[in-house]
Amino acid sequence: MAFKTNRIVEVASRLFYQSGYSSCTLDNVAEQLGVTKPFLYSYFKNKEAILAAICEVGISEALAVLEATLAGDHKNHRDLLAEVVRQVGRIVIDRQEYVVVYQREMKHLSADDHERILRLRHSFDHQIAELIREGIEAGEFREDTDSFVAVWIGGLISWIPTWYSPGGQRSADDVIDQLVTAALRLAGAEKPTN
């Protein structure tokens, strides 16, 4: 069941990315999958439910990686922040279509789905803010760093699709390295601690 649900989300994400949510129909999704529209309804109640699942993929995976990275061993907060940004940036690159669909099409979500996904995003920002606060307390980040920069860092990560494209001038590793550098600057952790 999970495989079929994931496959529907994957195909719909590609179609919504290419054609836009409004232009794509469930008939288009069913045709791409080689199934009937009633088959889709056995997994999702409507097209908006598929959109909600697409929008949730990137943030849920980013949150899972963030929490796993925070739970791991790191010698300091600077390295931990760099690793979080690196890992989450990789997810955004790998799930680029999902992120673009979310940014472009979230206006079509129901109020409940929009709120639920926004709560996940706020949880992500809150955990980054807490990491920054702990880094300040440990003397690893500048004292005048506002924990609100967590929102800026989250924004930088989520906008990777704006300046990265596969086969473009910059490799994924280059973009992630630049992202890490920018995030460390924002957090006031430019210089490595000893």
GROMACS .gro file of C-alpha atoms in nm:
model
  194
    1MET     CA    1   0.000   0.000   0.000
    2ALA     CA    2   0.277   0.247   0.091
    3PHE     CA    3   0.454   0.171  -0.237
    4LYS     CA    4   0.140   0.252  -0.439
    5THR     CA    5   0.073   0.569  -0.240
    6ASN     CA    6   0.434   0.683  -0.284
    7ARG     CA    7   0.419   0.607  -0.656
    8ILE     CA    8   0.101   0.816  -0.697
    9VAL     CA    9   0.265   1.105  -0.510
   10GLU     CA   10   0.583   1.076  -0.717
   11VAL     CA   11   0.402   1.081  -1.051
   12ALA     CA   12   0.161   1.358  -0.946
   13SER     CA   13   0.454   1.565  -0.819
   14ARG     CA   14   0.627   1.542  -1.156
   15LEU     CA   15   0.306   1.634  -1.341
   16PHE     CA   16   0.221   1.924  -1.106
   17TYR     CA   17   0.582   2.045  -1.142
   18GLN     CA   18   0.571   2.031  -1.522
   19SER     CA   19   0.215   2.149  -1.590
   20GLY     CA   20   0.100   2.320  -1.271
   21TYR     CA   21  -0.157   2.194  -1.023
   22SER     CA   22  -0.453   2.368  -1.187
   23SER     CA   23  -0.373   2.237  -1.536
   24CYS     CA   24  -0.316   1.878  -1.428
   25THR     CA   25  -0.614   1.647  -1.377
   26LEU     CA   26  -0.652   1.319  -1.195
   27ASP     CA   27  -0.710   1.168  -1.539
   28ASN     CA   28  -0.355   1.282  -1.631
   29VAL     CA   29  -0.215   1.121  -1.315
   30ALA     CA   30  -0.408   0.796  -1.374
   31GLU     CA   31  -0.295   0.784  -1.737
   32GLN     CA   32   0.072   0.830  -1.640
   33LEU     CA   33   0.040   0.550  -1.386
   34GLY     CA   34  -0.153   0.323  -1.625
   35VAL     CA   35  -0.444   0.294  -1.381
   36THR     CA   36  -0.803   0.416  -1.358
   37LYS     CA   37  -0.920   0.726  -1.175
   38PRO     CA   38  -1.120   0.511  -0.925
   39PHE     CA   39  -0.788   0.343  -0.837
   40LEU     CA   40  -0.652   0.686  -0.731
   41TYR     CA   41  -0.962   0.746  -0.518
   42SER     CA   42  -0.891   0.426  -0.328
   43TYR     CA   43  -0.573   0.596  -0.196
   44PHE     CA   44  -0.660   0.968  -0.197
   45LYS     CA   45  -0.999   1.134  -0.155
   46ASN     CA   46  -0.924   1.402  -0.418
   47LYS     CA   47  -0.652   1.591  -0.607
   48GLU     CA   48  -0.597   1.830  -0.315
   49ALA     CA   49  -0.517   1.535  -0.087
   50ILE     CA   50  -0.244   1.431  -0.332
   51LEU     CA   51  -0.111   1.788  -0.331
   52ALA     CA   52  -0.104   1.786   0.051
   53ALA     CA   53   0.095   1.460   0.046
   54ILE     CA   54   0.343   1.613  -0.201
   55CYS     CA   55   0.382   1.927   0.011
   56GLU     CA   56   0.441   1.720   0.322
   57VAL     CA   57   0.716   1.499   0.175
   58GLY     CA   58   1.001   1.751   0.170
   59ILE     CA   59   0.934   1.908   0.509
   60SER     CA   60   0.874   1.570   0.677
   61GLU     CA   61   1.200   1.430   0.540
   62ALA     CA   62   1.388   1.748   0.631
   63LEU     CA   63   1.249   1.733   0.985
   64ALA     CA   64   1.344   1.365   1.022
   65VAL     CA   65   1.701   1.434   0.905
   66LEU     CA   66   1.725   1.741   1.129
   67GLU     CA   67   1.616   1.543   1.435
   68ALA     CA   68   1.845   1.250   1.355
   69THR     CA   69   2.141   1.485   1.304
   70LEU     CA   70   2.067   1.674   1.626
   71ALA     CA   71   2.057   1.342   1.813
   72GLY     CA   72   2.401   1.240   1.679
   73ASP     CA   73   2.744   1.315   1.823
   74HIS     CA   74   2.920   1.637   1.721
   75LYS     CA   75   3.217   1.810   1.876
   76ASN     CA   76   3.057   2.157   1.866
   77HIS     CA   77   2.748   2.354   1.765
   78ARG     CA   78   2.916   2.499   1.456
   79ASP     CA   79   2.983   2.152   1.312
   80LEU     CA   80   2.632   2.045   1.408
   81LEU     CA   81   2.472   2.341   1.229
   82ALA     CA   82   2.691   2.282   0.922
   83GLU     CA   83   2.590   1.915   0.915
   84VAL     CA   84   2.219   1.994   0.956
   85VAL     CA   85   2.230   2.245   0.669
   86ARG     CA   86   2.430   2.003   0.453
   87GLN     CA   87   2.192   1.710   0.513
   88VAL     CA   88   1.871   1.911   0.472
   89GLY     CA   89   2.011   2.089   0.165
   90ARG     CA   90   2.072   1.749   0.009
   91ILE     CA   91   1.707   1.652   0.066
   92VAL     CA   92   1.590   1.974  -0.101
   93ILE     CA   93   1.810   1.900  -0.402
   94ASP     CA   94   1.693   1.537  -0.416
   95ARG     CA   95   1.326   1.639  -0.375
   96GLN     CA   96   1.345   1.955  -0.583
   97GLU     CA   97   1.018   1.890  -0.770
   98TYR     CA   98   0.831   1.844  -0.441
   99VAL     CA   99   0.973   2.166  -0.297
  100VAL     CA  100   0.884   2.368  -0.607
  101VAL     CA  101   0.531   2.225  -0.611
  102TYR     CA  102   0.494   2.315  -0.242
  103GLN     CA  103   0.617   2.671  -0.292
  104ARG     CA  104   0.415   2.729  -0.606
  105GLU     CA  105   0.093   2.542  -0.524
  106MET     CA  106   0.042   2.561  -0.146
  107LYS     CA  107  -0.228   2.822  -0.208
  108HIS     CA  108  -0.447   2.531  -0.325
  109LEU     CA  109  -0.425   2.347   0.008
  110SER     CA  110  -0.720   2.332   0.245
  111ALA     CA  111  -0.685   2.546   0.558
  112ASP     CA  112  -0.632   2.231   0.771
  113ASP     CA  113  -0.360   2.090   0.546
  114HIS     CA  114  -0.192   2.429   0.517
  115GLU     CA  115  -0.189   2.466   0.897
  116ARG     CA  116  -0.059   2.112   0.955
  117ILE     CA  117   0.229   2.158   0.710
  118LEU     CA  118   0.305   2.503   0.852
  119ARG     CA  119   0.335   2.346   1.200
  120LEU     CA  120   0.599   2.108   1.063
  121ARG     CA  121   0.786   2.404   0.916
  122HIS     CA  122   0.766   2.591   1.247
  123SER     CA  123   0.901   2.285   1.428
  124PHE     CA  124   1.198   2.284   1.191
  125ASP     CA  125   1.264   2.657   1.248
  126HIS     CA  126   1.223   2.619   1.624
  127GLN     CA  127   1.481   2.339   1.644
  128ILE     CA  128   1.732   2.540   1.439
  129ALA     CA  129   1.667   2.842   1.665
  130GLU     CA  130   1.734   2.623   1.970
  131LEU     CA  131   2.061   2.501   1.818
  132ILE     CA  132   2.166   2.862   1.758
  133ARG     CA  133   2.070   2.960   2.114
  134GLU     CA  134   2.278   2.672   2.252
  135GLY     CA  135   2.570   2.773   2.029
  136ILE     CA  136   2.552   3.129   2.164
  137GLU     CA  137   2.542   3.002   2.523
  138ALA     CA  138   2.843   2.780   2.454
  139GLY     CA  139   3.032   3.084   2.321
  140GLU     CA  140   3.062   2.932   1.972
  141PHE     CA  141   2.835   3.181   1.794
  142ARG     CA  142   2.835   3.561   1.818
  143GLU     CA  143   2.646   3.689   2.121
  144ASP     CA  144   2.443   3.934   1.914
  145THR     CA  145   2.304   3.662   1.688
  146ASP     CA  146   1.926   3.665   1.697
  147SER     CA  147   1.767   3.319   1.700
  148PHE     CA  148   1.528   3.450   1.431
  149VAL     CA  149   1.808   3.379   1.184
  150ALA     CA  150   1.677   3.021   1.199
  151VAL     CA  151   1.393   3.139   0.974
  152TRP     CA  152   1.646   3.292   0.735
  153ILE     CA  153   1.846   2.970   0.728
  154GLY     CA  154   1.529   2.769   0.661
  155GLY     CA  155   1.446   3.011   0.383
  156LEU     CA  156   1.789   2.974   0.225
  157ILE     CA  157   1.752   2.598   0.227
  158SER     CA  158   1.401   2.597   0.082
  159TRP     CA  159   1.499   2.831  -0.201
  160ILE     CA  160   1.775   2.604  -0.335
  161PRO     CA  161   1.560   2.521  -0.641
  162THR     CA  162   1.572   2.889  -0.738
  163TRP     CA  163   1.946   2.885  -0.800
  164TYR     CA  164   2.028   2.518  -0.852
  165SER     CA  165   1.933   2.301  -1.144
  166PRO     CA  166   2.075   1.961  -1.235
  167GLY     CA  167   2.321   2.006  -1.517
  168GLY     CA  168   2.357   2.378  -1.436
  169GLN     CA  169   2.679   2.573  -1.386
  170ARG     CA  170   2.705   2.484  -1.017
  171SER     CA  171   2.718   2.130  -0.887
  172ALA     CA  172   2.496   2.020  -0.601
  173ASP     CA  173   2.803   2.001  -0.376
  174ASP     CA  174   2.904   2.358  -0.465
  175VAL     CA  175   2.556   2.489  -0.387
  176ILE     CA  176   2.546   2.302  -0.056
  177ASP     CA  177   2.895   2.429   0.040
  178GLN     CA  178   2.784   2.787  -0.031
  179LEU     CA  179   2.465   2.728   0.165
  180VAL     CA  180   2.661   2.600   0.466
  181THR     CA  181   2.894   2.903   0.452
  182ALA     CA  182   2.598   3.143   0.438
  183ALA     CA  183   2.417   2.967   0.724
  184LEU     CA  184   2.727   2.977   0.945
  185ARG     CA  185   2.767   3.349   0.872
  186LEU     CA  186   2.404   3.415   0.958
  187ALA     CA  187   2.445   3.224   1.285
  188GLY     CA  188   2.762   3.414   1.374
  189ALA     CA  189   2.977   3.100   1.353
  190GLU     CA  190   3.209   3.186   1.063
  191LYS     CA  191   3.529   3.081   1.233
  192PRO     CA  192   3.581   2.722   1.344
  193THR     CA  193   3.615   2.673   1.718
  194ASN     CA  194   3.906   2.476   1.858
   0.00000   0.00000   0.00000
